């Protein structure tokens, strides 16, 4: 039997947390042969509700669930954690942009960065889901100077999956046969969903759809999907966000499929002219528990303009939290 992996989930009694904890506990993230210790963090007033989640998790009798720690102390939750899923943060409501949450949520990520720095496993893999995810990930990273900076990532996988879903609906081809979509940049309305390298049943995606649909329907629909879900449900995406978090960490730890890539918000290494350090959505492949930014893709003017616009927004967000990074 493998030794257990410690997985911390913040905001574990919230909408996403409630979907995510059960999927992690049941082995859907790290595999059916990998026991997990769940470290669940909530704010003090939510501890009662968190206790209910703990009771339900125990009642599932998952073979892969070894132990649960439920706490309102970040240093207890992050102690020796190998994977940290930073979900706990305020969600937006109708009419807001995700960056409107920055002031409300930024403090959470500076405090949690410090707590991770103090007590987490030195190779902890961090996924920030709480919005605005890229900038919150940067804040956590900058507050954890003793951890591996590459391991601070932000979730654009939901956007990636949304791109597959839209293209599948348009072409009538199942997502399983769609490869190499890309989400560049920020998890926001400026993100750039790029189909220039995508294939559908092995054919170039852009040879199957017209440019007008790509530019005027596909891109805005993917960019605005979060807002469309809020309008329809009266609450932001939760099960699909949890599912994307599972996909992100599973692929990072266990590797991406041959001949495909996924999108992850990761610190730039200067690739594609995005200055080093910015946490930006890139196409990546994963192997042996590490990720690599896909190199050598051609970028035309249409793409370059959009990649710059989303980068510019990230710089503006960063300027807004200068004192925390
Ligand atoms: N990156 C992405 O693709 C997506 C990101 N999100 C974001 O994820 C975040 C969570 O969304 P929901 O679960 O729907 O919100 P929610 O309000 O249902 O749950 C958030 C939970 O976090 C807890 N929390 C607040 N501060 C905390 C702290 N300092 N430590 C630990 N827990 C804390 C709250 O008590 C609450 O239970 C939001 O910021 C939302 O905008 C949502 C969907 C997709
Ligand atoms: O739109 C929101 O506020 C929640 C979110 O990030 C998403 O669904 O992509």
CSV table of C-alpha atoms and ligand atoms in Angstrom, one decimal:
chain,number,residue,atom,x,y,z
A,1,UNK,CA,0.0,0.0,0.0
A,2,UNK,CA,1.3,3.5,-0.9
A,3,UNK,CA,1.8,6.0,1.9
A,4,UNK,CA,-1.0,8.6,2.1
A,5,UNK,CA,-0.7,12.0,0.3
A,6,UNK,CA,-1.8,15.1,2.2
A,7,UNK,CA,-4.3,17.2,0.2
A,8,UNK,CA,-5.4,20.5,1.7
A,9,UNK,CA,-8.7,22.1,0.5
A,10,UNK,CA,-9.5,25.6,1.6
A,11,UNK,CA,-13.1,26.8,1.6
A,12,UNK,CA,-14.1,23.1,2.0
A,13,UNK,CA,-17.6,23.8,3.1
A,14,UNK,CA,-18.3,26.1,0.1
A,15,UNK,CA,-19.9,25.3,-3.2
A,16,UNK,CA,-16.8,24.1,-4.9
A,17,UNK,CA,-15.3,22.6,-1.8
A,18,UNK,CA,-18.4,20.4,-1.3
A,19,UNK,CA,-18.0,19.0,-4.8
A,20,UNK,CA,-14.3,18.7,-4.7
A,21,UNK,CA,-13.7,17.0,-1.4
A,22,UNK,CA,-15.7,13.9,-2.3
A,23,UNK,CA,-13.9,13.5,-5.7
A,24,UNK,CA,-10.5,13.9,-4.1
A,25,UNK,CA,-11.4,11.5,-1.3
A,26,UNK,CA,-12.7,8.9,-3.7
A,27,UNK,CA,-9.4,8.7,-5.7
A,28,UNK,CA,-10.5,10.6,-8.8
A,29,UNK,CA,-7.6,13.0,-8.5
A,30,UNK,CA,-4.6,10.9,-7.5
A,31,UNK,CA,-5.8,7.4,-8.5
A,32,UNK,CA,-7.7,4.5,-7.0
A,33,UNK,CA,-4.5,3.1,-5.4
A,34,UNK,CA,-3.4,6.3,-3.7
A,35,UNK,CA,-4.7,6.9,-0.1
A,36,UNK,CA,-5.3,10.5,0.8
A,37,UNK,CA,-5.4,12.5,4.0
A,38,UNK,CA,-7.8,15.4,3.5
A,39,UNK,CA,-6.9,18.6,5.3
A,40,UNK,CA,-10.0,20.8,5.2
A,41,UNK,CA,-9.7,24.5,6.0
A,42,UNK,CA,-12.6,26.9,6.7
A,43,UNK,CA,-13.2,30.2,8.5
A,44,UNK,CA,-14.3,29.8,12.1
A,45,UNK,CA,-18.1,30.5,11.5
A,46,UNK,CA,-18.2,27.8,8.9
A,47,UNK,CA,-16.7,25.0,11.1
A,48,UNK,CA,-20.2,23.7,12.0
A,49,UNK,CA,-21.0,23.3,8.3
A,50,UNK,CA,-17.6,21.8,7.7
A,51,UNK,CA,-18.3,19.2,10.4
A,52,UNK,CA,-21.3,18.1,8.3
A,53,UNK,CA,-19.1,17.7,5.3
A,54,UNK,CA,-16.7,15.5,7.4
A,55,UNK,CA,-19.6,13.4,8.6
A,56,UNK,CA,-20.7,12.8,5.0
A,57,UNK,CA,-17.2,12.1,3.8
A,58,UNK,CA,-16.9,9.4,6.5
A,59,UNK,CA,-20.3,8.0,5.6
A,60,UNK,CA,-19.1,7.4,2.0
A,61,UNK,CA,-16.5,4.8,3.3
A,62,UNK,CA,-14.2,5.6,0.4
A,63,UNK,CA,-11.4,3.0,0.3
A,64,UNK,CA,-8.9,5.8,-0.6
A,65,UNK,CA,-9.8,8.1,2.3
A,66,UNK,CA,-7.3,7.6,5.1
A,67,UNK,CA,-7.8,10.5,7.5
A,68,UNK,CA,-9.6,13.9,7.7
A,69,UNK,CA,-8.3,17.0,9.5
A,70,UNK,CA,-10.9,19.8,9.7
A,71,UNK,CA,-9.7,23.1,11.0
A,72,UNK,CA,-9.8,26.9,10.9
A,73,UNK,CA,-6.0,27.2,11.3
A,74,UNK,CA,-4.1,27.4,8.1
A,75,UNK,CA,-0.9,26.1,9.7
A,76,UNK,CA,-2.7,23.0,10.8
A,77,UNK,CA,-4.4,22.5,7.3
A,78,UNK,CA,-1.1,23.0,5.4
A,79,UNK,CA,1.1,21.0,7.7
A,80,UNK,CA,3.2,18.7,5.4
A,81,UNK,CA,0.6,19.1,2.7
A,82,UNK,CA,1.7,17.8,-0.7
A,83,UNK,CA,-1.1,19.3,-2.7
A,84,UNK,CA,-2.9,22.6,-1.8
A,85,UNK,CA,-6.2,23.4,-3.5
A,86,UNK,CA,-6.8,27.1,-2.6
A,87,UNK,CA,-10.5,27.5,-3.3
A,88,UNK,CA,-11.8,29.4,-0.2
A,89,UNK,CA,-12.5,33.0,-1.3
A,90,UNK,CA,-15.5,35.1,-2.1
A,91,UNK,CA,-17.3,34.4,-5.4
A,92,UNK,CA,-18.6,37.1,-7.7
A,93,UNK,CA,-22.3,37.9,-8.2
A,94,UNK,CA,-24.1,39.2,-11.3
A,95,UNK,CA,-22.6,42.2,-13.0
A,96,UNK,CA,-19.2,41.8,-11.4
A,97,UNK,CA,-15.9,41.0,-13.0
A,98,UNK,CA,-13.6,38.6,-11.3
A,99,UNK,CA,-11.0,41.3,-10.6
A,100,UNK,CA,-13.6,43.2,-8.6
A,101,UNK,CA,-12.9,40.5,-6.0
A,102,UNK,CA,-9.3,41.3,-5.7
A,103,UNK,CA,-9.5,43.6,-2.7
A,104,UNK,CA,-11.9,41.2,-0.8
A,105,UNK,CA,-9.7,38.1,-1.5
A,106,UNK,CA,-6.1,39.2,-1.8
A,107,UNK,CA,-5.4,39.1,2.0
A,108,UNK,CA,-6.5,35.5,2.1
A,109,UNK,CA,-3.8,34.5,-0.3
A,110,UNK,CA,-1.0,36.5,1.3
A,111,UNK,CA,-1.8,34.9,4.7
A,112,UNK,CA,-2.1,31.4,3.1
A,113,UNK,CA,1.1,31.9,1.1
A,114,UNK,CA,2.9,32.6,4.4
A,115,UNK,CA,1.3,29.6,6.1
A,116,UNK,CA,2.3,27.3,3.2
A,117,UNK,CA,5.8,28.7,3.4
A,118,UNK,CA,6.0,27.9,7.1
A,119,UNK,CA,4.6,24.3,7.2
A,120,UNK,CA,3.9,22.7,3.8
A,121,UNK,CA,6.0,20.0,2.2
A,122,UNK,CA,8.8,21.8,0.3
A,123,UNK,CA,7.6,20.5,-3.0
A,124,UNK,CA,3.9,21.2,-2.4
A,125,UNK,CA,1.9,21.7,-5.6
A,126,UNK,CA,-0.5,24.6,-5.3
A,127,UNK,CA,-3.5,25.2,-7.4
A,128,UNK,CA,-5.4,28.5,-6.9
A,129,UNK,CA,-9.0,28.4,-7.8
A,130,UNK,CA,-10.3,31.4,-5.8
A,131,UNK,CA,-10.8,34.5,-8.0
A,132,UNK,CA,-9.1,36.4,-9.5
A,133,UNK,CA,-7.1,33.1,-9.7
A,134,UNK,CA,-3.9,34.2,-11.5
A,135,UNK,CA,-3.2,37.2,-9.3
A,136,UNK,CA,-4.1,35.3,-6.1
A,137,UNK,CA,-1.7,32.6,-7.1
A,138,UNK,CA,1.0,35.3,-7.6
A,139,UNK,CA,0.2,36.7,-4.2
A,140,UNK,CA,0.5,33.3,-2.5
A,141,UNK,CA,3.7,32.6,-4.4
A,142,UNK,CA,5.4,35.9,-3.5
A,143,UNK,CA,4.5,35.2,0.2
A,144,UNK,CA,6.2,31.8,0.1
A,145,UNK,CA,9.8,32.5,-0.8
A,146,UNK,CA,11.0,29.2,0.5
A,147,UNK,CA,8.8,27.0,-1.7
A,148,UNK,CA,9.3,26.1,-5.4
A,149,UNK,CA,7.9,29.1,-7.3
A,150,UNK,CA,7.1,26.9,-10.3
A,151,UNK,CA,4.6,25.0,-8.2
A,152,UNK,CA,2.2,27.9,-7.8
A,153,UNK,CA,-0.4,27.6,-10.5
A,154,UNK,CA,-3.8,29.0,-11.3
A,155,UNK,CA,-6.8,27.3,-12.8
A,156,UNK,CA,-7.6,28.0,-16.4
A,157,UNK,CA,-8.6,24.4,-16.9
A,158,UNK,CA,-12.3,25.1,-16.6
A,159,UNK,CA,-11.9,27.5,-19.6
A,160,UNK,CA,-10.0,24.9,-21.5
A,161,UNK,CA,-12.8,22.3,-20.9
A,162,UNK,CA,-15.4,24.9,-21.9
A,163,UNK,CA,-13.5,25.5,-25.2
A,164,UNK,CA,-13.6,21.7,-25.8
A,165,UNK,CA,-17.3,21.7,-25.0
A,166,UNK,CA,-18.1,24.5,-27.4
A,167,UNK,CA,-16.1,23.1,-30.2
A,168,UNK,CA,-17.6,19.7,-29.7
A,169,UNK,CA,-21.1,21.1,-29.8
A,170,UNK,CA,-20.4,23.0,-33.0
A,171,UNK,CA,-18.7,20.2,-34.9
A,172,UNK,CA,-20.7,17.3,-33.6
A,173,UNK,CA,-17.4,15.5,-32.6
A,174,UNK,CA,-17.0,14.2,-29.1
A,175,UNK,CA,-14.4,16.0,-26.9
A,176,UNK,CA,-12.4,12.8,-26.8
A,177,UNK,CA,-11.4,13.5,-30.4
A,178,UNK,CA,-10.5,17.1,-29.9
A,179,UNK,CA,-6.9,18.0,-29.1
A,180,UNK,CA,-4.7,21.0,-28.5
A,181,UNK,CA,-7.0,23.8,-27.5
A,182,UNK,CA,-5.3,26.6,-25.6
A,183,UNK,CA,-6.3,29.1,-23.0
A,184,UNK,CA,-3.7,31.9,-23.0
A,185,UNK,CA,-3.5,34.4,-20.1
A,186,UNK,CA,-5.9,35.4,-17.4
A,187,UNK,CA,-8.9,33.5,-16.0
A,188,UNK,CA,-11.1,36.4,-16.9
A,189,UNK,CA,-13.0,38.0,-19.8
A,190,UNK,CA,-9.7,38.8,-21.5
A,191,UNK,CA,-8.5,35.2,-21.7
A,192,UNK,CA,-7.7,34.1,-25.2
A,193,UNK,CA,-9.2,30.8,-26.2
A,194,UNK,CA,-7.0,29.8,-29.2
A,195,UNK,CA,-8.0,27.2,-31.8
A,196,UNK,CA,-5.1,27.8,-34.2
A,197,UNK,CA,-3.4,24.5,-33.2
A,198,UNK,CA,-6.5,22.5,-32.2
A,199,UNK,CA,-7.6,19.4,-34.1
A,200,UNK,CA,-10.9,17.7,-34.4
A,201,UNK,CA,-10.8,14.1,-35.5
A,202,UNK,CA,-7.2,14.9,-36.6
A,203,UNK,CA,-8.2,17.8,-38.9
A,204,UNK,CA,-7.3,21.4,-38.1
A,205,UNK,CA,-10.2,22.8,-36.1
A,206,UNK,CA,-10.2,26.1,-38.0
A,207,UNK,CA,-10.7,24.3,-41.3
A,208,UNK,CA,-14.0,23.0,-40.0
A,209,UNK,CA,-15.6,26.2,-38.6
A,210,UNK,CA,-15.7,29.6,-40.2
A,211,UNK,CA,-13.5,32.5,-38.9
A,212,UNK,CA,-16.6,34.6,-38.1
A,213,UNK,CA,-17.9,31.9,-35.7
A,214,UNK,CA,-14.5,31.5,-34.1
A,215,UNK,CA,-14.0,35.2,-33.6
A,216,UNK,CA,-17.5,36.4,-32.9
A,217,UNK,CA,-19.1,33.4,-31.1
A,218,UNK,CA,-16.6,30.9,-29.8
A,219,UNK,CA,-14.2,33.3,-28.2
A,220,UNK,CA,-16.8,35.5,-26.4
A,221,UNK,CA,-18.9,32.5,-25.3
A,222,UNK,CA,-15.8,30.8,-23.7
A,223,UNK,CA,-14.7,34.1,-22.2
A,224,UNK,CA,-18.2,34.8,-20.7
A,225,UNK,CA,-19.2,31.3,-19.8
A,226,UNK,CA,-18.7,32.0,-16.0
A,227,UNK,CA,-21.1,34.9,-16.2
A,228,UNK,CA,-23.6,32.9,-18.2
A,229,UNK,CA,-23.6,30.2,-15.5
A,230,UNK,CA,-24.1,32.8,-12.8
A,231,UNK,CA,-27.0,34.2,-14.7
A,232,UNK,CA,-28.6,30.8,-15.2
A,233,UNK,CA,-27.9,29.3,-11.8
A,234,UNK,CA,-27.9,32.4,-9.6
A,235,UNK,CA,-24.5,31.1,-8.3
A,236,UNK,CA,-21.2,30.6,-9.9
A,237,UNK,CA,-20.0,27.3,-11.4
A,238,UNK,CA,-19.2,24.8,-8.8
A,239,UNK,CA,-19.3,21.1,-10.0
A,240,UNK,CA,-17.6,22.0,-13.2
A,241,UNK,CA,-15.0,24.1,-11.4
A,242,UNK,CA,-14.3,21.2,-9.0
A,243,UNK,CA,-14.0,18.9,-12.0
A,244,UNK,CA,-11.5,21.1,-13.7
A,245,UNK,CA,-9.4,21.3,-10.4
A,246,UNK,CA,-9.4,17.5,-10.4
A,247,UNK,CA,-8.2,17.5,-14.1
A,248,UNK,CA,-5.5,20.1,-13.4
A,249,UNK,CA,-3.9,18.3,-10.5
A,250,UNK,CA,-4.4,14.8,-11.9
A,251,UNK,CA,-2.7,15.7,-15.2
A,252,UNK,CA,0.1,17.6,-13.4
A,253,UNK,CA,0.9,14.6,-11.1
A,254,UNK,CA,0.1,11.7,-13.4
A,255,UNK,CA,0.9,13.2,-16.8
A,256,UNK,CA,-0.9,14.4,-19.9
A,257,UNK,CA,-2.0,12.1,-22.8
A,258,UNK,CA,0.5,11.6,-25.7
A,259,UNK,CA,-0.2,13.9,-28.6
A,260,UNK,CA,-2.2,16.4,-26.5
A,261,UNK,CA,-1.7,19.2,-24.1
A,262,UNK,CA,-3.7,21.1,-21.4
A,263,UNK,CA,-3.9,24.7,-20.3
A,264,UNK,CA,-2.5,25.7,-16.9
A,265,UNK,CA,-1.9,29.1,-15.4
A,266,UNK,CA,1.9,28.9,-14.5
A,267,UNK,CA,4.7,31.3,-13.9
A,268,UNK,CA,6.0,32.4,-17.3
A,269,UNK,CA,9.6,31.6,-18.1
A,270,UNK,CA,9.6,34.2,-20.8
A,271,UNK,CA,8.0,31.9,-23.4
A,272,UNK,CA,6.0,33.6,-26.2
A,273,UNK,CA,7.3,37.0,-25.1
A,274,UNK,CA,5.3,36.9,-21.8
A,275,UNK,CA,7.8,38.3,-19.2
A,276,UNK,CA,9.1,35.8,-16.7
A,277,UNK,CA,7.1,35.5,-13.4
A,278,UNK,CA,3.7,36.5,-14.7
A,279,UNK,CA,1.2,33.7,-13.9
A,280,UNK,CA,-0.3,33.2,-17.3
A,281,UNK,CA,-2.4,30.5,-19.0
A,282,UNK,CA,-0.1,28.4,-21.3
A,283,UNK,CA,-0.4,25.1,-23.2
A,284,UNK,CA,1.6,22.6,-21.1
A,285,UNK,CA,2.5,18.9,-21.2
A,286,UNK,CA,3.1,17.1,-17.9
A,287,UNK,CA,5.4,14.1,-17.3
A,288,UNK,CA,7.0,12.7,-14.1
A,289,UNK,CA,5.1,15.1,-11.9
A,290,UNK,CA,6.3,18.2,-13.7
A,291,UNK,CA,4.9,20.5,-16.4
A,292,UNK,CA,6.6,22.0,-19.4
A,293,UNK,CA,5.3,24.9,-21.5
A,294,UNK,CA,4.8,23.8,-25.1
A,295,UNK,CA,7.4,25.5,-27.2
A,296,UNK,CA,7.6,26.6,-30.8
A,297,UNK,CA,4.0,27.3,-31.6
A,298,UNK,CA,3.4,29.9,-34.3
A,299,UNK,CA,1.6,33.0,-33.2
A,300,UNK,CA,-0.1,35.2,-35.8
A,301,UNK,CA,-1.2,38.8,-35.4
A,302,UNK,CA,-4.7,37.9,-34.4
A,303,UNK,CA,-3.4,35.8,-31.5
A,304,UNK,CA,-0.6,38.1,-30.5
A,305,UNK,CA,-3.0,41.0,-30.1
A,306,UNK,CA,-5.2,39.0,-27.7
A,307,UNK,CA,-2.3,37.5,-25.8
A,308,UNK,CA,-1.0,41.0,-25.2
A,309,UNK,CA,-4.4,42.3,-24.0
A,310,UNK,CA,-4.8,39.6,-21.4
A,311,UNK,CA,-1.2,40.1,-20.3
A,312,UNK,CA,-1.9,43.8,-19.9
A,313,UNK,CA,-4.8,43.1,-17.6
A,314,UNK,CA,-2.6,40.8,-15.4
A,315,UNK,CA,-0.1,43.7,-15.0
A,316,UNK,CA,-3.0,46.0,-14.0
A,317,UNK,CA,-4.2,43.4,-11.4
A,318,UNK,CA,-0.7,43.0,-10.1
A,319,UNK,CA,-0.3,46.8,-9.7
A,320,UNK,CA,-3.5,46.8,-7.6
A,321,UNK,CA,-1.9,44.5,-5.0
A,322,UNK,CA,1.7,45.8,-5.0
A,323,UNK,CA,1.8,46.0,-1.2
A,324,UNK,CA,1.1,42.3,-0.9
A,325,UNK,CA,3.7,40.9,-3.3
B,1,LIG,N1,-10.7,29.5,-11.4
B,1,LIG,C1,-11.9,29.1,-11.7
B,1,LIG,O1,-12.1,28.6,-12.8
B,1,LIG,C2,-13.1,29.3,-10.8
B,1,LIG,C3,-12.9,30.0,-9.6
B,1,LIG,N2,-14.0,30.2,-8.8
B,1,LIG,C4,-13.8,30.9,-7.6
B,1,LIG,O2,-13.7,30.0,-6.5
B,1,LIG,C5,-14.0,30.7,-5.2
B,1,LIG,C6,-14.9,29.8,-4.4
B,1,LIG,O3,-16.1,29.7,-5.0
B,1,LIG,P1,-17.4,29.0,-4.3
B,1,LIG,O4,-17.0,27.7,-3.7
B,1,LIG,O5,-18.5,29.0,-5.3
B,1,LIG,O6,-17.7,30.0,-3.1
B,1,LIG,P2,-18.5,29.8,-1.8
B,1,LIG,O7,-18.8,31.1,-1.2
B,1,LIG,O8,-19.6,28.8,-2.0
B,1,LIG,O9,-17.4,29.1,-0.9
B,1,LIG,C7,-16.2,29.7,-0.5
B,1,LIG,C8,-15.9,29.2,0.9
B,1,LIG,O10,-14.6,29.7,1.3
B,1,LIG,C9,-14.6,29.9,2.7
B,1,LIG,N3,-13.6,30.9,3.0
B,1,LIG,C10,-13.6,32.2,2.9
B,1,LIG,N4,-12.4,32.7,3.3
B,1,LIG,C11,-11.6,31.7,3.7
B,1,LIG,C12,-10.3,31.5,4.3
B,1,LIG,N5,-9.6,32.6,4.5
B,1,LIG,N6,-9.9,30.3,4.5
B,1,LIG,C13,-10.6,29.2,4.2
B,1,LIG,N7,-11.9,29.3,3.7
B,1,LIG,C14,-12.4,30.5,3.5
B,1,LIG,C15,-16.0,30.4,2.9
B,1,LIG,O11,-16.4,30.3,4.3
B,1,LIG,C16,-16.8,29.6,2.0
B,1,LIG,O12,-17.3,28.4,2.6
B,1,LIG,C17,-14.5,32.0,-5.6
B,1,LIG,O13,-13.6,33.0,-5.5
B,1,LIG,C18,-14.9,31.8,-7.1
B,1,LIG,O14,-15.0,33.0,-7.8
B,1,LIG,C19,-15.2,29.7,-9.1
B,1,LIG,C20,-15.4,28.9,-10.3
B,1,LIG,C21,-14.3,28.7,-11.2
B,2,LIG,O1,-17.3,33.3,-13.3
B,2,LIG,C1,-17.1,33.2,-12.1
B,2,LIG,O2,-17.1,34.1,-11.3
B,2,LIG,C2,-16.7,31.9,-11.5
B,2,LIG,C3,-15.6,31.4,-12.4
B,2,LIG,O3,-14.5,31.8,-12.3
B,2,LIG,C4,-16.0,30.6,-13.6
B,2,LIG,O4,-17.1,30.0,-13.6
B,2,LIG,O5,-15.2,30.6,-14.5
